[in-house]
Amino acid sequence: MRRFIPLLFLFTPLFAQSLFAQSNEIGLQFGRTVSEGRRFQFDGFPNNVFEEGNGYAAGFTYNRKLAGGDGVALNFHLPVFLFENKAPEGTFNQSAFRDSSSASAFVTPGVQIRFLQPFFLQPYVFAGVGYARVAQLTPRNGLDDIEFENEGTWGVSAGGGVDLVFGRHFGIRGEIRSLTAGGRDRVIPGLRLDDPSTRWTATAGVLFRF
């Protein structure tokens, strides 16, 4: 018994550290935007509407358990997400766009609710509010010179996904995320613009728990 006590003091911190290690999670994700982007209609071409194309989406997420355990858990959720804004293709004045694409970025800390732990399929939902750096259309010389220019504004993200977990430290993920930003594009004479404030992304990736 006396020999067991020192061993208990030795292994208890290691066991506690093992439990604590599962409180943190990092995810790396990649995919595409799947919702409609900006819609352009130039004066003099009433029957032609040109749409912004879908591009890549990529993100990094960090989650830390705040409360809960088996069944349902509440996590702190910190995502950093990017998506591509692609200039409309096939427009009569395609050369007016200085850049073929630009990126918008979101950092929106919030909370995540995870279900069915420790089952190997774990669905989750999340929401957060923070900062967005959004590519806005900026006219330099009317319709003949249009540029994407990044501007800071508020941002909101929300959505959900499913993790397929292999063991205690690794898994794969599928996720749908909405990214909403404030601010509007500047009015360009001769151009009618429908600019949805929310873009949806579909991503897949890997996760590491430690």
N, CA, C and O of each residue as an XYZ file, in Angstrom:
840
protein
N       0.830     -1.202      0.000
C       0.000      0.000      0.000
C       0.864      1.252      0.000
O       0.569      2.217     -0.705
N       1.935      1.235      0.794
C       2.812      2.400      0.844
C       3.491      2.627     -0.499
O       3.738      3.770     -0.886
N       3.796      1.533     -1.220
C       4.397      1.663     -2.542
C       3.392      2.218     -3.552
O       3.770      2.894     -4.509
N       2.110      1.925     -3.330
C       1.085      2.350     -4.279
C       0.847      3.851     -4.207
O       0.558      4.486     -5.222
N       0.968      4.422     -3.011
C       0.665      5.852     -2.830
C       1.573      6.733     -3.680
O       1.064      7.622     -4.362
N       2.915      6.530     -3.676
C       3.752      7.358     -4.565
C       3.389      7.199     -6.036
O       3.415      8.166     -6.796
N       3.048      5.962     -6.437
C       2.646      5.758     -7.833
C       1.356      6.504     -8.151
O       1.183      7.019     -9.256
N       0.447      6.560     -7.169
C      -0.807      7.282     -7.367
C      -0.547      8.759     -7.606
O      -1.135      9.369     -8.499
N       0.351      9.334     -6.787
C       0.694     10.753     -6.956
C       1.406     10.992     -8.284
O       1.301     12.074     -8.861
N       2.123      9.994     -8.763
C       2.850     10.136    -10.022
C       1.907     10.107    -11.226
O       2.040     10.918    -12.143
N       0.954      9.170    -11.219
C       0.115      8.969    -12.399
C      -1.157      9.808    -12.403
O      -1.758      9.998    -13.461
N      -1.578     10.309    -11.261
C      -2.784     11.152    -11.233
C      -2.650     12.390    -12.105
O      -3.573     12.672    -12.869
N      -1.535     13.164    -12.041
C      -1.411     14.318    -12.947
C      -1.415     13.912    -14.421
O      -1.964     14.623    -15.263
N      -0.795     12.756    -14.733
C      -0.781     12.316    -16.122
C      -2.179     11.960    -16.599
O      -2.550     12.260    -17.733
N      -2.951     11.322    -15.733
C      -4.324     10.969    -16.084
C      -5.168     12.216    -16.253
O      -5.970     12.308    -17.183
N      -4.989     13.187    -15.348
C      -5.733     14.447    -15.444
C      -5.365     15.194    -16.710
O      -6.226     15.790    -17.357
N      -4.093     15.165    -17.066
C      -3.652     15.830    -18.282
C      -4.282     15.166    -19.512
O      -4.627     15.849    -20.476
N      -4.433     13.834    -19.480
C      -5.051     13.137    -20.598
C      -6.500     13.563    -20.777
O      -6.968     13.752    -21.899
N      -7.209     13.715    -19.651
C      -8.590     14.174    -19.752
C      -8.652     15.605    -20.259
O      -9.479     15.924    -21.112
N      -7.789     16.466    -19.746
C      -7.760     17.867    -20.152
C      -7.408     18.005    -21.622
O      -7.850     18.935    -22.297
N      -6.593     17.053    -22.116
C      -6.141     17.146    -23.496
C      -7.300     17.093    -24.474
O      -7.221     17.688    -25.549
N      -8.383     16.391    -24.126
C      -9.506     16.260    -25.038
C     -10.406     17.486    -25.041
O     -11.422     17.494    -25.736
N     -10.067     18.507    -24.295
C     -10.879     19.719    -24.231
C     -10.591     20.675    -25.369
O     -11.312     21.659    -25.535
N      -9.552     20.416    -26.163
C      -9.164     21.325    -27.232
C      -9.267     20.627    -28.578
O      -9.024     19.426    -28.694
N      -9.634     21.408    -29.599
C      -9.799     20.853    -30.932
C      -9.402     21.883    -31.986
O      -9.732     23.063    -31.866
N      -8.697     21.436    -33.011
C      -8.334     22.268    -34.157
C      -8.869     21.610    -35.418
O      -8.709     20.405    -35.611
N      -9.502     22.396    -36.269
C     -10.025     21.890    -37.530
C      -9.466     22.662    -38.716
O      -9.306     23.881    -38.652
N      -9.172     21.949    -39.796
C      -8.712     22.550    -41.047
C      -9.692     22.119    -42.140
O      -9.912     20.925    -42.343
N     -10.279     23.091    -42.843
C     -11.359     22.790    -43.780
C     -11.148     23.492    -45.114
O     -10.538     24.557    -45.193
N     -11.681     22.851    -46.173
C     -11.570     23.429    -47.505
C     -12.786     23.015    -48.318
O     -13.273     21.891    -48.193
N     -13.280     23.938    -49.161
C     -14.440     23.641    -49.988
C     -14.741     24.787    -50.931
O     -13.829     25.412    -51.472
N     -16.052     25.070    -51.132
C     -16.470     26.097    -52.077
C     -17.682     26.850    -51.544
O     -18.409     26.357    -50.681
N     -17.884     28.048    -52.071
C     -19.148     28.734    -51.841
C     -20.214     28.038    -52.678
O     -19.944     27.594    -53.794
N     -21.426     27.946    -52.136
C     -22.481     27.203    -52.825
C     -23.735     28.049    -53.031
O     -24.709     27.569    -53.612
N     -23.729     29.289    -52.568
C     -24.889     30.154    -52.749
C     -24.615     31.192    -53.825
O     -23.473     31.392    -54.239
N     -25.663     31.839    -54.265
C     -25.551     32.837    -55.321
C     -24.787     34.056    -54.840
O     -24.999     34.531    -53.725
N     -23.899     34.560    -55.684
C     -23.161     35.775    -55.362
C     -23.862     37.007    -55.898
O     -25.072     36.995    -56.123
N     -23.105     38.062    -56.099
C     -23.684     39.298    -56.623
C     -24.196     39.120    -58.056
O     -23.611     38.386    -58.852
N     -25.282     39.797    -58.362
C     -25.886     39.770    -59.694
C     -25.770     41.162    -60.316
O     -26.148     42.163    -59.706
N     -25.244     41.206    -61.532
C     -24.979     42.464    -62.218
C     -25.888     42.591    -63.442
O     -26.075     41.633    -64.192
N     -26.447     43.784    -63.630
C     -27.176     44.078    -64.866
C     -26.781     45.473    -65.334
O     -27.028     46.464    -64.647
N     -26.172     45.537    -66.497
C     -25.701     46.806    -67.034
C     -26.805     47.464    -67.855
O     -27.515     46.794    -68.605
N     -26.944     48.784    -67.708
C     -27.914     49.527    -68.501
C     -27.649     49.302    -69.991
O     -26.502     49.270    -70.438
N     -28.728     49.147    -70.740
C     -28.596     48.872    -72.167
C     -28.576     47.392    -72.486
O     -28.631     47.004    -73.653
N     -28.497     46.554    -71.447
C     -28.534     45.096    -71.632
C     -29.568     44.524    -70.667
O     -29.219     43.747    -69.778
N     -30.859     44.905    -70.834
C     -31.887     44.545    -69.842
C     -32.134     43.046    -69.734
O     -32.598     42.585    -68.691
N     -31.844     42.281    -70.761
C     -32.130     40.848    -70.739
C     -30.934     40.011    -70.299
O     -31.003     38.782    -70.285
N     -29.850     40.668    -69.946
C     -28.644     39.950    -69.555
C     -28.301     40.255    -68.099
O     -28.054     41.405    -67.736
N     -28.290     39.224    -67.283
C     -27.894     39.355    -65.882
C     -26.658     38.490    -65.677
O     -26.669     37.296    -65.976
N     -25.599     39.099    -65.169
C     -24.325     38.402    -64.979
C     -24.109     38.158    -63.497
O     -24.275     39.063    -62.678
N     -23.738     36.935    -63.158
C     -23.609     36.542    -61.765
C     -22.147     36.321    -61.384
O     -21.336     35.829    -62.169
N     -21.855     36.698    -60.173
C     -20.541     36.420    -59.605
C     -20.391     34.917    -59.419
O     -21.290     34.267    -58.885
N     -19.268     34.360    -59.853
C     -19.091     32.918    -59.787
C     -18.742     32.429    -58.389
O     -18.248     33.187    -57.555
N     -19.010     31.135    -58.145
C     -18.609     30.515    -56.879
C     -17.124     30.199    -56.910
O     -16.587     29.794    -57.941
N     -16.466     30.386    -55.776
C     -15.038     30.140    -55.679
C     -14.707     29.294    -54.467
O     -15.588     28.669    -53.877
N     -13.439     29.276    -54.100
C     -12.985     28.434    -52.999
C     -13.454     29.001    -51.662
O     -13.785     30.182    -51.555
N     -13.476     28.155    -50.664
C     -13.697     28.548    -49.272
C     -12.758     27.715    -48.413
O     -12.599     26.517    -48.652
N     -12.145     28.324    -47.434
C     -11.202     27.614    -46.572
C     -11.275     28.198    -45.178
O     -11.598     29.373    -45.004
N     -10.971     27.372    -44.178
C     -11.065     27.875    -42.825
C     -10.246     27.091    -41.816
O      -9.853     25.946    -42.039
N     -10.010     27.756    -40.703
C      -9.351     27.186    -39.520
C     -10.286     27.411    -38.347
O     -10.812     28.511    -38.183
N     -10.503     26.390    -37.528
C     -11.361     26.541    -36.349
C     -10.636     26.024    -35.108
O      -9.878     25.056    -35.160
N     -10.894     26.696    -34.006
C     -10.407     26.239    -32.700
C     -11.603     26.148    -31.765
O     -12.361     27.108    -31.633
N     -11.779     25.002    -31.115
C     -12.851     24.797    -30.144
C     -12.262     24.380    -28.803
O     -11.303     23.610    -28.738
N     -12.854     24.904    -27.740
C     -12.439     24.514    -26.384
C     -13.689     24.262    -25.548
O     -14.601     25.087    -25.502
N     -13.713     23.111    -24.893
C     -14.887     22.740    -24.117
C     -15.065     23.671    -22.914
O     -14.124     23.935    -22.166
N     -16.300     24.160    -22.750
C     -16.638     25.013    -21.625
C     -17.453     24.277    -20.565
O     -17.263     24.486    -19.367
N     -18.356     23.420    -21.016
C     -19.227     22.707    -20.084
C     -19.788     21.473    -20.777
O     -19.745     21.349    -22.001
N     -20.316     20.561    -19.959
C     -20.948     19.366    -20.500
C     -19.995     18.193    -20.545
O     -18.859     18.267    -20.077
N     -20.479     17.119    -21.114
C     -19.687     15.891    -21.195
C     -20.314     14.954    -22.189
O     -20.579     15.337    -23.329
N     -20.560     13.706    -21.764
C     -21.199     12.746    -22.655
C     -22.604     13.218    -23.004
O     -23.351     13.659    -22.131
N     -22.957     13.127    -24.259
C     -24.277     13.546    -24.690
C     -24.243     14.906    -25.349
O     -24.340     15.004    -26.572
N     -24.106     15.968    -24.552
C     -24.111     17.344    -25.059
C     -22.971     18.123    -24.412
O     -22.732     18.006    -23.210
N     -22.271     18.919    -25.218
C     -21.173     19.738    -24.699
C     -21.258     21.137    -25.310
O     -21.616     21.295    -26.477
N     -20.926     22.143    -24.509
C     -20.866     23.532    -24.948
C     -19.408     23.928    -25.108
O     -18.621     23.795    -24.171
N     -19.041     24.414    -26.291
C     -17.662     24.769    -26.594
C     -17.532     26.239    -26.988
O     -18.431     26.817    -27.598
N     -16.405     26.823    -26.629
C     -16.008     28.098    -27.224
C     -15.561     27.819    -28.654
O     -14.824     26.864    -28.903
N     -16.005     28.649    -29.589
C     -15.779     28.400    -31.022
C     -15.113     29.621    -31.651
O     -15.665     30.721    -31.618
N     -13.918     29.425    -32.227
C     -13.189     30.521    -32.880
C     -12.857     30.115    -34.315
O     -11.907     29.363    -34.532
N     -13.625     30.599    -35.303
C     -13.340     30.278    -36.698
C     -12.659     31.443    -37.419
O     -12.943     32.609    -37.147
N     -11.771     31.113    -38.327
C     -11.189     32.082    -39.262
C     -11.452     31.525    -40.657
O     -10.886     30.499    -41.033
N     -12.316     32.203    -41.432
C     -12.750     31.664    -42.718
C     -12.521     32.662    -43.840
O     -12.647     33.873    -43.656
N     -12.183     32.129    -45.005
C     -11.990     32.911    -46.224
C     -12.884     32.344    -47.321
O     -13.116     31.137    -47.379
N     -13.382     33.220    -48.189
C     -13.996     32.729    -49.416
C     -13.678     33.679    -50.559
O     -13.386     34.858    -50.356
N     -13.743     33.133    -51.759
C     -13.321     33.857    -52.949
C     -14.498     34.579    -53.602
O     -15.581     34.014    -53.756
N     -14.267     35.847    -53.985
C     -15.212     36.606    -54.793
C     -14.690     36.613    -56.226
O     -13.605     37.130    -56.492
N     -15.453     36.046    -57.139
C     -15.015     35.956    -58.528
C     -15.807     36.940    -59.381
O     -17.035     36.990    -59.308
N     -15.100     37.717    -60.183
C     -15.756     38.664    -61.081
C     -16.672     37.907    -62.037
O     -16.364     36.783    -62.433
N     -17.805     38.522    -62.410
C     -18.734     37.826    -63.314
C     -18.080     37.530    -64.647
O     -17.396     38.375    -65.223
N     -18.297     36.326    -65.124
C     -17.707     35.910    -66.393
C     -18.691     36.132    -67.535
O     -19.902     36.000    -67.364
N     -18.157     36.468    -68.689
C     -18.980     36.593    -69.866
C     -19.653     37.933    -70.039
O     -20.462     38.093    -70.953
N     -19.346     38.916    -69.185
C     -19.959     40.227    -69.345
C     -19.372     40.938    -70.550
O     -18.253     40.656    -70.976
N     -20.157     41.875    -71.094
C     -19.717     42.539    -72.317
C     -18.483     43.397    -72.080
O     -17.737     43.683    -73.016
N     -18.267     43.804    -70.852
C     -17.081     44.605    -70.545
C     -16.250     43.921    -69.464
O     -15.914     44.527    -68.447
N     -15.923     42.649    -69.698
C     -15.142     41.872    -68.743
C     -13.836     42.568    -68.382
O     -13.369     42.457    -67.249
N     -13.251     43.274    -69.321
C     -11.975     43.935    -69.070
C     -12.099     45.074    -68.083
O     -11.084     45.589    -67.614
N     -13.327     45.489    -67.749
C     -13.496     46.586    -66.795
C     -13.054     46.182    -65.394
O     -12.692     47.042    -64.590
N     -13.077     44.874    -65.088
C     -12.702     44.420    -63.754
C     -11.189     44.264    -63.674
O     -10.593     43.484    -64.417
N     -10.580     45.012    -62.769
C      -9.121     44.965    -62.626
C      -8.643     43.583    -62.189
O      -7.610     43.100    -62.650
N      -9.408     42.952    -61.292
C      -9.009     41.656    -60.748
C     -10.077     40.623    -61.080
O     -11.270     40.926    -61.065
N      -9.647     39.411    -61.379
C     -10.603     38.349    -61.658
C     -11.235     37.803    -60.389
O     -12.311     37.208    -60.443
N     -10.584     37.994    -59.247
C     -11.137     37.517    -57.984
C     -10.485     38.241    -56.817
O      -9.437     38.872    -56.953
N     -11.134     38.131    -55.679
C     -10.600     38.675    -54.437
C     -11.158     37.835    -53.300
O     -12.099     37.069    -53.507
N     -10.596     37.962    -52.104
C     -11.018     37.142    -50.971
C     -11.667     37.996    -49.890
O     -11.247     39.123    -49.627
N     -12.703     37.433    -49.270
C     -13.315     38.014    -48.085
C     -12.972     37.136    -46.890
O     -12.931     35.912    -47.012
N     -12.724     37.752    -45.730
C     -12.281     37.017    -44.546
C     -13.189     37.322    -43.355
O     -13.667     38.446    -43.200
N     -13.423     36.308    -42.516
C     -14.286     36.439    -41.339
C     -13.581     35.850    -40.118
O     -13.017     34.758    -40.182
N     -13.621     36.586    -39.003
C     -13.194     36.081    -37.697
C     -14.361     36.324    -36.751
O     -14.616     37.462    -36.357
N     -15.078     35.253    -36.384
C     -16.351     35.401    -35.671
C     -16.409     34.471    -34.454
O     -17.007     33.398    -34.539
N     -15.813     34.850    -33.343
C     -15.862     33.992    -32.154
C     -17.291     33.831    -31.643
O     -18.109     34.747    -31.735
N     -17.570     32.648    -31.105
C     -18.910     32.372    -30.588
C     -18.939     31.071    -29.822
O     -17.984     30.738    -29.120
N     -20.028     30.331    -29.951
C     -20.198     29.071    -29.226
C     -20.580     27.963    -30.202
O     -21.157     28.207    -31.262
N     -20.239     26.746    -29.810
C     -20.611     25.543    -30.542
C     -21.283     24.577    -29.573
O     -20.815     24.404    -28.448
N     -22.366     23.953    -29.997
C     -23.028     22.909    -29.210
C     -22.846     21.587    -29.941
O     -23.256     21.433    -31.092
N     -22.232     20.650    -29.260
C     -21.920     19.348    -29.862
C     -22.781     18.270    -29.208
O     -23.013     18.291    -27.999
N     -23.256     17.318    -30.034
C     -24.163     16.277    -29.563
C     -23.535     14.886    -29.738
O     -22.620     14.689    -30.537
N     -24.061     13.939    -28.964
C     -23.764     12.506    -29.097
C     -22.321     12.138    -28.756
O     -21.831     11.115    -29.233
N     -21.636     12.926    -27.959
C     -20.331     12.475    -27.465
C     -20.559     11.352    -26.459
O     -21.497     11.453    -25.669
N     -19.756     10.288    -26.440
C     -18.571     10.024    -27.259
C     -18.842      9.132    -28.473
O     -17.942      8.417    -28.915
N     -20.063      9.159    -29.024
C     -20.383      8.380    -30.213
C     -19.496      8.818    -31.372
O     -19.065      9.970    -31.414
N     -19.215      7.912    -32.320
C     -18.250      8.252    -33.374
C     -18.802      9.255    -34.380
O     -18.025      9.916    -35.069
N     -20.145      9.386    -34.484
C     -20.763     10.436    -35.296
C     -21.271     11.528    -34.364
O     -22.146     11.278    -33.535
N     -20.728     12.736    -34.494
C     -21.047     13.819    -33.566
C     -21.511     15.054    -34.335
O     -20.677     15.805    -34.841
N     -22.829     15.284    -34.435
C     -23.317     16.512    -35.073
C     -23.120     17.721    -34.164
O     -22.992     17.585    -32.948
N     -23.098     18.892    -34.768
C     -22.910     20.118    -33.992
C     -23.533     21.302    -34.716
O     -23.735     21.268    -35.930
N     -23.835     22.352    -33.953
C     -24.290     23.632    -34.497
C     -23.457     24.728    -33.850
O     -22.878     24.524    -32.783
N     -23.395     25.890    -34.493
C     -22.558     26.967    -33.977
C     -23.097     28.318    -34.443
O     -23.880     28.400    -35.389
N     -22.662     29.365    -33.760
C     -22.974     30.735    -34.165
C     -21.952     31.661    -33.522
O     -21.461     31.391    -32.426
N     -21.634     32.755    -34.208
C     -20.662     33.711    -33.674
C     -20.774     35.057    -34.365
O     -21.317     35.170    -35.464
N     -20.248     36.077    -33.694
C     -20.264     37.455    -34.207
C     -18.862     38.023    -34.065
O     -18.191     37.784    -33.061
N     -18.411     38.784    -35.080
C     -17.075     39.361    -34.994
C     -16.782     40.324    -36.121
O     -17.567     41.227    -36.410
N     -15.642     40.120    -36.753
C     -15.101     41.061    -37.745
C     -15.032     40.399    -39.117
O     -14.699     39.220    -39.242
N     -15.355     41.186    -40.142
C     -15.264     40.706    -41.517
C     -14.484     41.710    -42.351
O     -14.629     42.923    -42.192
N     -13.665     41.187    -43.232
C     -12.933     41.992    -44.215
C     -13.476     41.580    -45.581
O     -13.117     40.526    -46.105
N     -14.336     42.410    -46.150
C     -15.140     42.016    -47.295
C     -14.701     42.758    -48.545
O     -14.417     43.955    -48.502
N     -14.647     42.035    -49.662
C     -14.298     42.633    -50.951
C     -15.506     43.363    -51.511
O     -16.468     42.728    -51.941
N     -15.469     44.701    -51.510
C     -16.541     45.516    -52.052
C     -16.148     46.028    -53.434
O     -14.972     46.259    -53.714
N     -17.148     46.201    -54.289
C     -16.899     46.769    -55.605
C     -16.652     48.267    -55.491
O     -17.433     48.983    -54.864
N     -15.570     48.738    -56.095
C     -15.211     50.152    -56.045
C     -15.006     50.677    -57.474
O     -14.064     50.258    -58.148
N     -15.874     51.587    -57.947
C     -15.677     52.142    -59.291
C     -14.549     53.164    -59.292
O     -14.511     54.049    -58.437
N     -13.640     53.050    -60.238
C     -12.555     54.023    -60.390
C     -12.838     54.997    -61.528
O     -12.435     56.159    -61.491
N     -13.537     54.494    -62.536
C     -13.846     55.347    -63.689
C     -15.140     54.849    -64.330
O     -15.167     54.437    -65.490
N     -16.236     54.902    -63.518
C     -17.515     54.428    -64.016
C     -17.482     52.942    -64.293
O     -16.884     52.168    -63.544
N     -18.139     52.545    -65.392
C     -18.231     51.138    -65.751
C     -16.986     50.615    -66.441
O     -16.880     49.418    -66.706
N     -16.059     51.485    -66.730
C     -14.873     51.067    -67.472
C     -13.713     50.660    -66.576
O     -12.696     50.168    -67.065
N     -13.853     50.858    -65.276
C     -12.748     50.545    -64.372
C     -13.317     50.230    -62.994
O     -13.569     51.134    -62.197
N     -13.516     48.948    -62.719
C     -14.124     48.497    -61.471
C     -13.126     47.618    -60.729
O     -12.461     46.768    -61.322
N     -13.034     47.838    -59.426
C     -12.024     47.132    -58.629
C     -12.655     46.540    -57.381
O     -13.590     47.109    -56.819
N     -12.142     45.398    -56.952
C     -12.474     44.861    -55.640
C     -11.581     45.529    -54.605
O     -10.361     45.547    -54.761
N     -12.172     46.074    -53.557
C     -11.399     46.710    -52.497
C     -11.899     46.205    -51.151
O     -13.089     46.312    -50.856
N     -11.007     45.657    -50.332
C     -11.400     45.101    -49.043
C     -11.675     46.198    -48.025
O     -10.910     47.151    -47.886
N     -12.799     46.036    -47.310
C     -13.190     46.968    -46.278
C     -13.621     46.209    -45.038
O     -14.183     45.118    -45.142
N     -13.364     46.772    -43.866
C     -13.722     46.139    -42.607
C     -15.144     46.459    -42.191
O     -15.610     47.583    -42.376
N     -15.839     45.474    -41.627
C     -17.199     45.655    -41.154
C     -17.511     44.554    -40.150
O     -16.638     43.749    -39.827
N     -18.746     44.506    -39.652
C     -19.127     43.429    -38.742
C     -19.435     42.161    -39.546
O     -19.791     42.224    -40.722
N     -19.291     41.027    -38.890
C     -19.561     39.755    -39.547
C     -20.228     38.770    -38.605
O     -20.008     38.810    -37.395
N     -21.043     37.887    -39.162
C     -21.747     36.849    -38.401
C     -21.585     35.517    -39.138
O     -21.683     35.472    -40.364
N     -21.343     34.458    -38.410
C     -21.324     33.123    -39.005
C     -22.223     32.199    -38.195
O     -22.346     32.337    -36.978
N     -22.851     31.251    -38.894
C     -23.714     30.271    -38.245
C     -23.823     29.058    -39.154
O     -23.610     29.155    -40.363
N     -24.155     27.918    -38.566
C     -24.308     26.719    -39.376
C     -24.197     25.468    -38.546
O     -24.475     25.473    -37.347
N     -23.786     24.385    -39.198
C     -23.665     23.120    -38.503
C     -22.926     22.102    -39.350
O     -22.618     22.339    -40.519
N     -22.652     20.968    -38.735
C     -21.922     19.933    -39.444
C     -21.933     18.627    -38.673
O     -22.625     18.485    -37.665
N     -21.152     17.678    -39.167
C     -21.022     16.369    -38.532
C     -19.548     15.982    -38.533
O     -18.864     16.105    -39.549
N     -19.070     15.513    -37.387
C     -17.715     14.984    -37.274
C     -17.762     13.465    -37.210
O     -18.572     12.888    -36.484
N     -16.897     12.830    -37.969
C     -16.687     11.387    -37.882
C     -15.360     11.186    -37.164
O     -14.299     11.480    -37.713
N     -15.423     10.683    -35.931
C     -14.266     10.660    -35.038
C     -13.634      9.269    -35.024
O     -14.318      8.256    -34.877
N     -12.320      9.250    -35.179
C     -11.543      8.017    -35.111
C     -10.659      8.080    -33.867
O      -9.646      8.780    -33.856
N     -11.041      7.355    -32.827
C     -10.262      7.406    -31.604
C     -10.463      8.709    -30.861
O     -11.510      9.346    -30.976
N      -9.465      9.098    -30.106
C      -9.589     10.266    -29.234
C      -8.968     11.521    -29.813
O      -9.227     12.616    -29.312
N      -8.147     11.395    -30.865
C      -7.366     12.546    -31.297
C      -7.559     12.955    -32.751
O      -6.991     13.961    -33.173
N      -8.340     12.213    -33.531
C      -8.409     12.505    -34.958
C      -9.811     12.270    -35.480
O     -10.535     11.418    -34.966
N     -10.199     13.030    -36.507
C     -11.491     12.845    -37.139
C     -11.564     13.596    -38.458
O     -10.643     14.329    -38.819
N     -12.673     13.406    -39.177
C     -12.941     14.151    -40.398
C     -14.280     14.862    -40.248
O     -15.108     14.473    -39.425
N     -14.487     15.900    -41.042
C     -15.619     16.795    -40.815
C     -16.257     17.206    -42.131
O     -15.572     17.400    -43.135
N     -17.591     17.338    -42.112
C     -18.342     17.970    -43.182
C     -19.191     19.075    -42.590
O     -19.805     18.882    -41.541
N     -19.240     20.237    -43.244
C     -19.868     21.399    -42.601
C     -20.520     22.328    -43.628
O     -20.022     22.495    -44.742
N     -21.639     22.925    -43.230
C     -22.285     24.010    -43.965
C     -22.227     25.261    -43.085
O     -22.598     25.215    -41.912
N     -21.758     26.382    -43.654
C     -21.577     27.604    -42.866
C     -22.108     28.807    -43.644
O     -21.829     28.954    -44.833
N     -22.870     29.661    -42.973
C     -23.284     30.930    -43.557
C     -22.377     32.036    -43.031
O     -22.021     32.058    -41.853
N     -22.008     32.952    -43.923
C     -21.148     34.080    -43.579
C     -21.857     35.357    -44.013
O     -22.063     35.592    -45.203
N     -22.226     36.173    -43.037
C     -22.995     37.395    -43.283
C     -22.155     38.601    -42.898
O     -21.539     38.618    -41.833
N     -22.128     39.611    -43.763
C     -21.314     40.805    -43.513
C     -22.148     42.061    -43.664
O     -23.104     42.096    -44.439
N     -21.779     43.095    -42.918
C     -22.391     44.400    -43.090
C     -21.726     45.146    -44.235
O     -20.808     44.631    -44.873
N     -22.195     46.362    -44.491
C     -21.621     47.157    -45.571
C     -22.216     46.797    -46.910
O     -22.676     45.674    -47.116
N     -22.205     47.751    -47.820
C     -22.753     47.545    -49.149
C     -21.774     48.053    -50.197
O     -20.906     48.879    -49.913
N     -21.930     47.542    -51.419
C     -21.119     48.031    -52.521
C     -21.522     49.455    -52.872
O     -22.675     49.849    -52.696
N     -20.563     50.217    -53.366
C     -20.851     51.583    -53.796
C     -21.691     51.570    -55.074
O     -21.524     50.715    -55.945
N     -22.593     52.539    -55.157
C     -23.459     52.629    -56.322
C     -22.642     53.071    -57.535
O     -21.899     54.051    -57.479
N     -22.794     52.336    -58.619
C     -22.094     52.651    -59.856
C     -23.131     53.057    -60.896
O     -23.975     52.234    -61.250
N     -23.106     54.276    -61.395
C     -24.073     54.683    -62.423
C     -24.011     53.753    -63.629
O     -22.934     53.442    -64.137
N     -25.176     53.320    -64.074
C     -25.240     52.429    -65.216
C     -25.202     50.960    -64.862
O     -25.229     50.107    -65.749
N     -25.139     50.646    -63.557
C     -25.063     49.254    -63.130
C     -26.078     48.992    -62.027
O     -26.083     49.679    -61.006
N     -26.925     48.013    -62.230
C     -27.848     47.555    -61.199
C     -27.222     46.341    -60.522
O     -26.765     45.407    -61.181
N     -27.212     46.375    -59.208
C     -26.463     45.361    -58.470
C     -27.318     44.781    -57.354
O     -27.859     45.516    -56.528
N     -27.434     43.474    -57.337
C     -28.083     42.755    -56.243
C     -26.992     42.056    -55.450
O     -26.374     41.106    -55.931
N     -26.760     42.527    -54.240
C     -25.635     42.039    -53.443
C     -26.156     41.325    -52.195
O     -26.476     41.993    -51.212
N     -26.253     40.003    -52.198
C     -26.706     39.293    -50.993
C     -25.674     39.459    -49.871
O     -24.468     39.335    -50.086
N     -26.179     39.740    -48.684
C     -25.265     39.957    -47.559
C     -24.735     38.651    -46.984
O     -23.773     38.662    -46.217
N     -25.352     37.518    -47.346
C     -24.954     36.210    -46.818
C     -24.484     35.302    -47.938
O     -25.149     35.171    -48.966
N     -23.328     34.673    -47.734
C     -22.847     33.622    -48.629
C     -22.765     32.320    -47.835
O     -22.420     32.315    -46.654
N     -23.088     31.223    -48.508
C     -23.034     29.908    -47.881
C     -21.844     29.130    -48.429
O     -21.537     29.188    -49.620
N     -21.184     28.405    -47.541
C     -20.045     27.582    -47.936
C     -20.275     26.140    -47.512
O     -20.907     25.874    -46.489
N     -19.757     25.213    -48.310
C     -19.738     23.789    -47.971
C     -18.286     23.348    -47.928
O     -17.573     23.459    -48.925
N     -17.840     22.848    -46.779
C     -16.440     22.472    -46.619
C     -16.315     21.093    -45.975
O     -17.232     20.605    -45.313
N     -15.164     20.490    -46.188
C     -14.807     19.239    -45.528
C     -13.359     19.365    -45.064
O     -12.587     20.152    -45.611
N     -13.003     18.585    -44.056
C     -11.634     18.684    -43.565
C     -11.323     17.685    -42.485
O     -12.019     16.684    -42.312
N     -10.259     17.976    -41.760
C      -9.784     17.097    -40.696
C      -9.792     17.861    -39.374
O      -9.745     19.091    -39.356
N      -9.851     17.123    -38.278
C      -9.810     17.728    -36.952
C      -8.848     16.948    -36.072
O      -8.670     15.738    -36.214
N      -8.233     17.693    -35.154
C      -7.268     17.123    -34.214
C      -7.673     17.546    -32.800
O      -7.908     18.726    -32.540
N      -7.751     16.587    -31.909
C      -8.100     16.865    -30.514
C      -6.899     16.560    -29.627
O      -6.193     15.568    -29.805
N      -6.702     17.447    -28.674
C      -5.530     17.276    -27.797
C      -5.794     17.862    -26.422
O      -4.925     17.812    -25.551
